[in-house]
Amino acid sequence: MKRIVIFASGSGSNAENLIRFFQNSDLGSVTQVLTNNPHAKVLDRCKRLDIPAFSFNRQAFSKSENVLNLLKIAQPDLIVLAGFLWKFPEFILKEFENKVINIHPALLPKYGGKGMYGMHVHNAVVENKESETGITIHYVNENYDEGAIIFQAKCSILPSDSAEDVASKIHQLEFEHFPKVVEKLLGTEALEVPLKY
Ligand code: GAR
């Protein structure tokens, strides 16, 4: 069985969706969830779903090797960032090359970069009167939202859509596609090679 470790900072609805999907898979499972926010709702979800979950601070994450050592023990085949807001340290990425992926709630390279997360993205998309938006699943590199793109899916925006409406359309796309893309990556022999779907 392949091992998936999820990083999440907030609500964790994508984390829960991934956990549930892989509870019915014989390919892999979510073995633990890590968060930078000790009050994140994702911790309640993990408790309910009986998945080990831990919170860490900046010291443990990027100023020491505590989280890295935890990951070395966990031996993940894939590290999945699902609504994780801190920049991933380069020294951890180096140990898990092409094994760290992120989901972004827009069609990168549009609406990416520092400060572009969650509702900030949807507000900007609506303010700019975009007629479509979507999701991007990509490898994580040292720059925010710039790693190789693995998968994108689009949805249209009506002139009457609020940022909340867009957020809900994006979550639907995420729930539908994210587990399938993770499953495809886990089923690929050479995870070292960035793949496009
Ligand atoms: C998701 O829409 C995800 O794409 C986004 O945060 C949301 C988390 O929702 N990620 C980013 O904006 C990263 N830049 P969730 O906690 O309910 O899964």
PDB file of C-alpha atoms and ligand atoms in Angstrom:
ATOM      1  CA  MET A   1       0.000   0.000   0.000  1.00  0.00           C
ATOM      2  CA  LYS A   2       1.252   3.442  -0.924  1.00  0.00           C
ATOM      3  CA  ARG A   3       1.350   6.081   1.804  1.00  0.00           C
ATOM      4  CA  ILE A   4      -0.097   9.568   1.459  1.00  0.00           C
ATOM      5  CA  VAL A   5       0.667  12.347   3.949  1.00  0.00           C
ATOM      6  CA  ILE A   6      -1.539  15.432   3.762  1.00  0.00           C
ATOM      7  CA  PHE A   7      -0.657  18.971   4.841  1.00  0.00           C
ATOM      8  CA  ALA A   8      -3.623  21.291   5.464  1.00  0.00           C
ATOM      9  CA  SER A   9      -4.063  24.647   7.219  1.00  0.00           C
ATOM     10  CA  GLY A  10      -7.798  25.168   7.553  1.00  0.00           C
ATOM     11  CA  SER A  11     -11.135  23.497   7.087  1.00  0.00           C
ATOM     12  CA  GLY A  12      -9.744  20.395   5.435  1.00  0.00           C
ATOM     13  CA  SER A  13     -12.699  19.453   3.265  1.00  0.00           C
ATOM     14  CA  ASN A  14     -10.264  18.305   0.559  1.00  0.00           C
ATOM     15  CA  ALA A  15      -8.288  16.357   3.144  1.00  0.00           C
ATOM     16  CA  GLU A  16     -11.480  14.622   4.286  1.00  0.00           C
ATOM     17  CA  ASN A  17     -12.461  13.862   0.698  1.00  0.00           C
ATOM     18  CA  LEU A  18      -9.046  12.310   0.026  1.00  0.00           C
ATOM     19  CA  ILE A  19      -9.131  10.319   3.273  1.00  0.00           C
ATOM     20  CA  ARG A  20     -12.586   8.914   2.446  1.00  0.00           C
ATOM     21  CA  PHE A  21     -11.651   8.125  -1.166  1.00  0.00           C
ATOM     22  CA  PHE A  22      -8.562   6.161  -0.145  1.00  0.00           C
ATOM     23  CA  GLN A  23     -10.439   4.316   2.612  1.00  0.00           C
ATOM     24  CA  ASN A  24     -11.971   2.432  -0.319  1.00  0.00           C
ATOM     25  CA  SER A  25      -8.765   1.935  -2.290  1.00  0.00           C
ATOM     26  CA  ASP A  26      -6.334  -0.954  -2.286  1.00  0.00           C
ATOM     27  CA  LEU A  27      -3.664   1.234  -3.876  1.00  0.00           C
ATOM     28  CA  GLY A  28      -2.930   3.539  -0.975  1.00  0.00           C
ATOM     29  CA  SER A  29      -4.186   5.311   2.091  1.00  0.00           C
ATOM     30  CA  VAL A  30      -3.783   8.572   3.949  1.00  0.00           C
ATOM     31  CA  THR A  31      -1.522   7.666   6.844  1.00  0.00           C
ATOM     32  CA  GLN A  32      -1.402  11.046   8.559  1.00  0.00           C
ATOM     33  CA  VAL A  33      -2.329  14.696   8.355  1.00  0.00           C
ATOM     34  CA  LEU A  34      -0.082  17.550   9.410  1.00  0.00           C
ATOM     35  CA  THR A  35      -1.138  21.127  10.052  1.00  0.00           C
ATOM     36  CA  ASN A  36       0.520  24.405  10.967  1.00  0.00           C
ATOM     37  CA  ASN A  37      -2.662  25.503  12.753  1.00  0.00           C
ATOM     38  CA  PRO A  38      -3.481  23.847  16.101  1.00  0.00           C
ATOM     39  CA  HIS A  39      -7.077  25.152  15.815  1.00  0.00           C
ATOM     40  CA  ALA A  40      -7.668  24.001  12.229  1.00  0.00           C
ATOM     41  CA  LYS A  41     -10.973  22.254  11.554  1.00  0.00           C
ATOM     42  CA  VAL A  42      -9.040  19.577   9.728  1.00  0.00           C
ATOM     43  CA  LEU A  43      -7.940  18.235  13.136  1.00  0.00           C
ATOM     44  CA  ASP A  44     -11.599  17.610  14.126  1.00  0.00           C
ATOM     45  CA  ARG A  45     -12.196  15.858  10.834  1.00  0.00           C
ATOM     46  CA  CYS A  46      -9.182  13.587  11.402  1.00  0.00           C
ATOM     47  CA  LYS A  47     -10.370  12.753  14.896  1.00  0.00           C
ATOM     48  CA  ARG A  48     -13.755  11.711  13.496  1.00  0.00           C
ATOM     49  CA  LEU A  49     -12.118   9.720  10.701  1.00  0.00           C
ATOM     50  CA  ASP A  50      -9.563   8.135  13.034  1.00  0.00           C
ATOM     51  CA  ILE A  51      -6.552   9.437  11.112  1.00  0.00           C
ATOM     52  CA  PRO A  52      -3.404  10.451  13.033  1.00  0.00           C
ATOM     53  CA  ALA A  53      -2.973  14.218  12.875  1.00  0.00           C
ATOM     54  CA  PHE A  54      -0.337  16.532  14.305  1.00  0.00           C
ATOM     55  CA  SER A  55       0.194  20.263  14.417  1.00  0.00           C
ATOM     56  CA  PHE A  56       3.599  21.890  14.200  1.00  0.00           C
ATOM     57  CA  ASN A  57       5.007  25.397  14.488  1.00  0.00           C
ATOM     58  CA  ARG A  58       7.427  27.309  12.290  1.00  0.00           C
ATOM     59  CA  GLN A  59      10.379  26.219  14.395  1.00  0.00           C
ATOM     60  CA  ALA A  60       9.595  22.549  13.817  1.00  0.00           C
ATOM     61  CA  PHE A  61       8.804  23.052  10.127  1.00  0.00           C
ATOM     62  CA  SER A  62      11.440  25.299   8.651  1.00  0.00           C
ATOM     63  CA  LYS A  63      13.916  26.227  11.383  1.00  0.00           C
ATOM     64  CA  SER A  64      14.762  22.686  12.429  1.00  0.00           C
ATOM     65  CA  GLU A  65      14.481  19.212  10.975  1.00  0.00           C
ATOM     66  CA  ASN A  66      11.632  18.055  13.257  1.00  0.00           C
ATOM     67  CA  VAL A  67       8.970  17.842  10.549  1.00  0.00           C
ATOM     68  CA  LEU A  68      11.499  16.493   8.068  1.00  0.00           C
ATOM     69  CA  ASN A  69      12.417  13.723  10.499  1.00  0.00           C
ATOM     70  CA  LEU A  70       8.751  12.942  11.066  1.00  0.00           C
ATOM     71  CA  LEU A  71       8.302  12.635   7.301  1.00  0.00           C
ATOM     72  CA  LYS A  72      11.374  10.419   6.991  1.00  0.00           C
ATOM     73  CA  ILE A  73       9.766   8.038   9.471  1.00  0.00           C
ATOM     74  CA  ALA A  74       6.365   8.246   7.739  1.00  0.00           C
ATOM     75  CA  GLN A  75       7.988   7.418   4.357  1.00  0.00           C
ATOM     76  CA  PRO A  76       5.252   8.931   2.204  1.00  0.00           C
ATOM     77  CA  ASP A  77       5.017   7.973  -1.464  1.00  0.00           C
ATOM     78  CA  LEU A  78       3.234  11.264  -1.990  1.00  0.00           C
ATOM     79  CA  ILE A  79       2.917  14.438   0.098  1.00  0.00           C
ATOM     80  CA  VAL A  80      -0.298  16.248  -0.737  1.00  0.00           C
ATOM     81  CA  LEU A  81      -0.857  19.910   0.120  1.00  0.00           C
ATOM     82  CA  ALA A  82      -4.606  20.412   0.436  1.00  0.00           C
ATOM     83  CA  GLY A  83      -5.219  24.011   1.452  1.00  0.00           C
ATOM     84  CA  PHE A  84      -1.783  24.346   3.059  1.00  0.00           C
ATOM     85  CA  LEU A  85      -0.678  27.956   3.300  1.00  0.00           C
ATOM     86  CA  TRP A  86       2.945  27.962   4.381  1.00  0.00           C
ATOM     87  CA  LYS A  87       5.770  27.857   1.887  1.00  0.00           C
ATOM     88  CA  PHE A  88       7.324  24.400   1.777  1.00  0.00           C
ATOM     89  CA  PRO A  89      11.007  24.524   2.843  1.00  0.00           C
ATOM     90  CA  GLU A  90      13.522  23.682   0.142  1.00  0.00           C
ATOM     91  CA  PHE A  91      15.412  21.240   2.361  1.00  0.00           C
ATOM     92  CA  ILE A  92      12.267  19.115   2.726  1.00  0.00           C
ATOM     93  CA  LEU A  93      11.479  19.331  -1.008  1.00  0.00           C
ATOM     94  CA  LYS A  94      15.003  18.087  -1.737  1.00  0.00           C
ATOM     95  CA  GLU A  95      14.373  14.901   0.252  1.00  0.00           C
ATOM     96  CA  PHE A  96      11.040  14.267  -1.499  1.00  0.00           C
ATOM     97  CA  GLU A  97      11.742  15.368  -5.060  1.00  0.00           C
ATOM     98  CA  ASN A  98       8.633  15.310  -7.249  1.00  0.00           C
ATOM     99  CA  LYS A  99       6.674  13.753  -4.429  1.00  0.00           C
ATOM    100  CA  VAL A 100       5.066  16.952  -3.164  1.00  0.00           C
ATOM    101  CA  ILE A 101       1.955  18.179  -4.955  1.00  0.00           C
ATOM    102  CA  ASN A 102      -0.413  21.065  -4.309  1.00  0.00           C
ATOM    103  CA  ILE A 103      -3.914  22.009  -5.352  1.00  0.00           C
ATOM    104  CA  HIS A 104      -4.559  25.622  -6.284  1.00  0.00           C
ATOM    105  CA  PRO A 105      -8.064  27.063  -6.729  1.00  0.00           C
ATOM    106  CA  ALA A 106      -7.413  28.843 -10.059  1.00  0.00           C
ATOM    107  CA  LEU A 107      -6.033  28.222 -13.504  1.00  0.00           C
ATOM    108  CA  LEU A 108      -2.319  28.813 -12.925  1.00  0.00           C
ATOM    109  CA  PRO A 109      -0.303  30.785 -13.906  1.00  0.00           C
ATOM    110  CA  LYS A 110      -3.251  33.131 -13.404  1.00  0.00           C
ATOM    111  CA  TYR A 111      -4.105  34.099  -9.819  1.00  0.00           C
ATOM    112  CA  GLY A 112      -1.088  32.428  -8.221  1.00  0.00           C
ATOM    113  CA  GLY A 113       1.725  33.600  -5.981  1.00  0.00           C
ATOM    114  CA  LYS A 114       2.083  34.855  -2.437  1.00  0.00           C
ATOM    115  CA  GLY A 115      -1.188  35.976  -0.847  1.00  0.00           C
ATOM    116  CA  MET A 116      -3.279  34.263  -3.521  1.00  0.00           C
ATOM    117  CA  TYR A 117      -5.137  31.596  -1.594  1.00  0.00           C
ATOM    118  CA  GLY A 118      -8.707  30.618  -0.791  1.00  0.00           C
ATOM    119  CA  MET A 119     -11.247  33.452  -0.985  1.00  0.00           C
ATOM    120  CA  HIS A 120      -8.546  35.966  -2.046  1.00  0.00           C
ATOM    121  CA  VAL A 121      -8.341  34.074  -5.335  1.00  0.00           C
ATOM    122  CA  HIS A 122     -12.119  33.915  -5.863  1.00  0.00           C
ATOM    123  CA  ASN A 123     -12.578  37.608  -4.968  1.00  0.00           C
ATOM    124  CA  ALA A 124      -9.927  38.590  -7.527  1.00  0.00           C
ATOM    125  CA  VAL A 125     -11.460  36.336 -10.203  1.00  0.00           C
ATOM    126  CA  VAL A 126     -14.924  37.882  -9.680  1.00  0.00           C
ATOM    127  CA  GLU A 127     -13.548  41.452  -9.518  1.00  0.00           C
ATOM    128  CA  ASN A 128     -11.819  40.900 -12.855  1.00  0.00           C
ATOM    129  CA  LYS A 129     -15.085  39.613 -14.367  1.00  0.00           C
ATOM    130  CA  GLU A 130     -13.473  36.402 -15.582  1.00  0.00           C
ATOM    131  CA  SER A 131     -15.824  34.138 -17.514  1.00  0.00           C
ATOM    132  CA  GLU A 132     -14.049  30.975 -16.360  1.00  0.00           C
ATOM    133  CA  THR A 133     -11.803  29.706 -13.611  1.00  0.00           C
ATOM    134  CA  GLY A 134     -10.732  26.295 -12.397  1.00  0.00           C
ATOM    135  CA  ILE A 135      -8.283  24.205 -10.431  1.00  0.00           C
ATOM    136  CA  THR A 136      -4.623  23.369 -10.917  1.00  0.00           C
ATOM    137  CA  ILE A 137      -2.812  20.408  -9.420  1.00  0.00           C
ATOM    138  CA  HIS A 138       0.940  20.880  -9.651  1.00  0.00           C
ATOM    139  CA  TYR A 139       4.279  19.799  -8.262  1.00  0.00           C
ATOM    140  CA  VAL A 140       5.631  22.019  -5.533  1.00  0.00           C
ATOM    141  CA  ASN A 141       8.937  23.768  -6.051  1.00  0.00           C
ATOM    142  CA  GLU A 142      10.708  26.558  -4.190  1.00  0.00           C
ATOM    143  CA  ASN A 143       8.396  29.258  -5.569  1.00  0.00           C
ATOM    144  CA  TYR A 144       4.703  29.683  -4.710  1.00  0.00           C
ATOM    145  CA  ASP A 145       2.455  28.035  -7.344  1.00  0.00           C
ATOM    146  CA  GLU A 146       5.189  27.641  -9.968  1.00  0.00           C
ATOM    147  CA  GLY A 147       5.944  23.897 -10.104  1.00  0.00           C
ATOM    148  CA  ALA A 148       5.131  21.771 -13.175  1.00  0.00           C
ATOM    149  CA  ILE A 149       1.419  21.471 -13.830  1.00  0.00           C
ATOM    150  CA  ILE A 150      -0.039  17.967 -13.601  1.00  0.00           C
ATOM    151  CA  PHE A 151      -3.740  18.624 -14.160  1.00  0.00           C
ATOM    152  CA  GLN A 152      -6.221  21.446 -14.709  1.00  0.00           C
ATOM    153  CA  ALA A 153     -10.025  21.520 -14.907  1.00  0.00           C
ATOM    154  CA  LYS A 154     -12.218  24.501 -15.741  1.00  0.00           C
ATOM    155  CA  CYS A 155     -15.642  25.783 -14.814  1.00  0.00           C
ATOM    156  CA  SER A 156     -17.565  28.762 -16.118  1.00  0.00           C
ATOM    157  CA  ILE A 157     -18.519  31.827 -14.084  1.00  0.00           C
ATOM    158  CA  LEU A 158     -21.875  33.525 -14.537  1.00  0.00           C
ATOM    159  CA  PRO A 159     -22.003  37.337 -14.346  1.00  0.00           C
ATOM    160  CA  SER A 160     -24.288  36.889 -11.322  1.00  0.00           C
ATOM    161  CA  ASP A 161     -21.866  34.578  -9.452  1.00  0.00           C
ATOM    162  CA  SER A 162     -20.475  35.856  -6.147  1.00  0.00           C
ATOM    163  CA  ALA A 163     -17.028  34.890  -4.886  1.00  0.00           C
ATOM    164  CA  GLU A 164     -18.802  32.376  -2.596  1.00  0.00           C
ATOM    165  CA  ASP A 165     -20.541  30.821  -5.634  1.00  0.00           C
ATOM    166  CA  VAL A 166     -17.173  30.500  -7.348  1.00  0.00           C
ATOM    167  CA  ALA A 167     -15.667  28.946  -4.199  1.00  0.00           C
ATOM    168  CA  SER A 168     -18.389  26.333  -4.183  1.00  0.00           C
ATOM    169  CA  LYS A 169     -17.885  25.518  -7.887  1.00  0.00           C
ATOM    170  CA  ILE A 170     -14.155  25.164  -7.249  1.00  0.00           C
ATOM    171  CA  HIS A 171     -14.677  22.852  -4.285  1.00  0.00           C
ATOM    172  CA  GLN A 172     -16.878  20.641  -6.458  1.00  0.00           C
ATOM    173  CA  LEU A 173     -14.134  20.415  -9.091  1.00  0.00           C
ATOM    174  CA  GLU A 174     -11.578  19.684  -6.387  1.00  0.00           C
ATOM    175  CA  PHE A 175     -13.680  16.947  -4.792  1.00  0.00           C
ATOM    176  CA  GLU A 176     -14.228  15.298  -8.167  1.00  0.00           C
ATOM    177  CA  HIS A 177     -10.691  15.406  -9.552  1.00  0.00           C
ATOM    178  CA  PHE A 178      -8.140  15.610  -6.735  1.00  0.00           C
ATOM    179  CA  PRO A 179      -8.463  12.012  -5.462  1.00  0.00           C
ATOM    180  CA  LYS A 180      -8.367  10.632  -9.020  1.00  0.00           C
ATOM    181  CA  VAL A 181      -5.205  12.559  -9.878  1.00  0.00           C
ATOM    182  CA  VAL A 182      -3.549  11.412  -6.628  1.00  0.00           C
ATOM    183  CA  GLU A 183      -4.593   7.837  -7.427  1.00  0.00           C
ATOM    184  CA  LYS A 184      -3.101   8.119 -10.922  1.00  0.00           C
ATOM    185  CA  LEU A 185       0.174   9.453  -9.559  1.00  0.00           C
ATOM    186  CA  LEU A 186       0.371   6.661  -6.981  1.00  0.00           C
ATOM    187  CA  GLY A 187      -0.208   4.082  -9.688  1.00  0.00           C
ATOM    188  CA  THR A 188       2.640   5.472 -11.787  1.00  0.00           C
ATOM    189  CA  GLU A 189       5.918   3.613 -11.433  1.00  0.00           C
ATOM    190  CA  ALA A 190       8.267   6.531 -12.022  1.00  0.00           C
ATOM    191  CA  LEU A 191       6.926   9.136  -9.636  1.00  0.00           C
ATOM    192  CA  GLU A 192      10.328  10.808 -10.008  1.00  0.00           C
ATOM    193  CA  VAL A 193       9.377  12.031 -13.487  1.00  0.00           C
ATOM    194  CA  PRO A 194       6.868  14.883 -13.625  1.00  0.00           C
ATOM    195  CA  LEU A 195       3.853  13.705 -15.584  1.00  0.00           C
ATOM    196  CA  LYS A 196       1.073  15.561 -17.300  1.00  0.00           C
ATOM    197  CA  TYR A 197      -2.470  14.311 -17.553  1.00  0.00           C
TER     198      TYR A 197
HETATM  199  C1  GAR B   1      -8.998  24.790  -1.503  1.00  0.00           C
HETATM  200  O1  GAR B   1      -9.902  25.401  -2.378  1.00  0.00           O
HETATM  201  C2  GAR B   1      -7.592  24.835  -2.076  1.00  0.00           C
HETATM  202  O2  GAR B   1      -7.556  24.790  -3.477  1.00  0.00           O
HETATM  203  C3  GAR B   1      -7.105  26.173  -1.581  1.00  0.00           C
HETATM  204  O3  GAR B   1      -7.617  26.275  -0.279  1.00  0.00           O
HETATM  205  C4  GAR B   1      -8.865  25.596  -0.209  1.00  0.00           C
HETATM  206  C5  GAR B   1      -8.854  24.721   1.026  1.00  0.00           C
HETATM  207  O4  GAR B   1     -10.133  24.223   1.284  1.00  0.00           O
HETATM  208  N1  GAR B   1      -5.675  26.248  -1.621  1.00  0.00           N
HETATM  209  C6  GAR B   1      -5.019  27.388  -1.817  1.00  0.00           C
HETATM  210  O5  GAR B   1      -5.564  28.461  -1.974  1.00  0.00           O
HETATM  211  C7  GAR B   1      -3.499  27.245  -1.861  1.00  0.00           C
HETATM  212  N2  GAR B   1      -2.891  28.405  -2.428  1.00  0.00           N
HETATM  213  P1  GAR B   1     -10.317  23.008   2.289  1.00  0.00           P
HETATM  214  O6  GAR B   1      -9.521  23.331   3.558  1.00  0.00           O
HETATM  215  O7  GAR B   1     -11.786  22.961   2.575  1.00  0.00           O
HETATM  216  O8  GAR B   1      -9.809  21.769   1.620  1.00  0.00           O
END
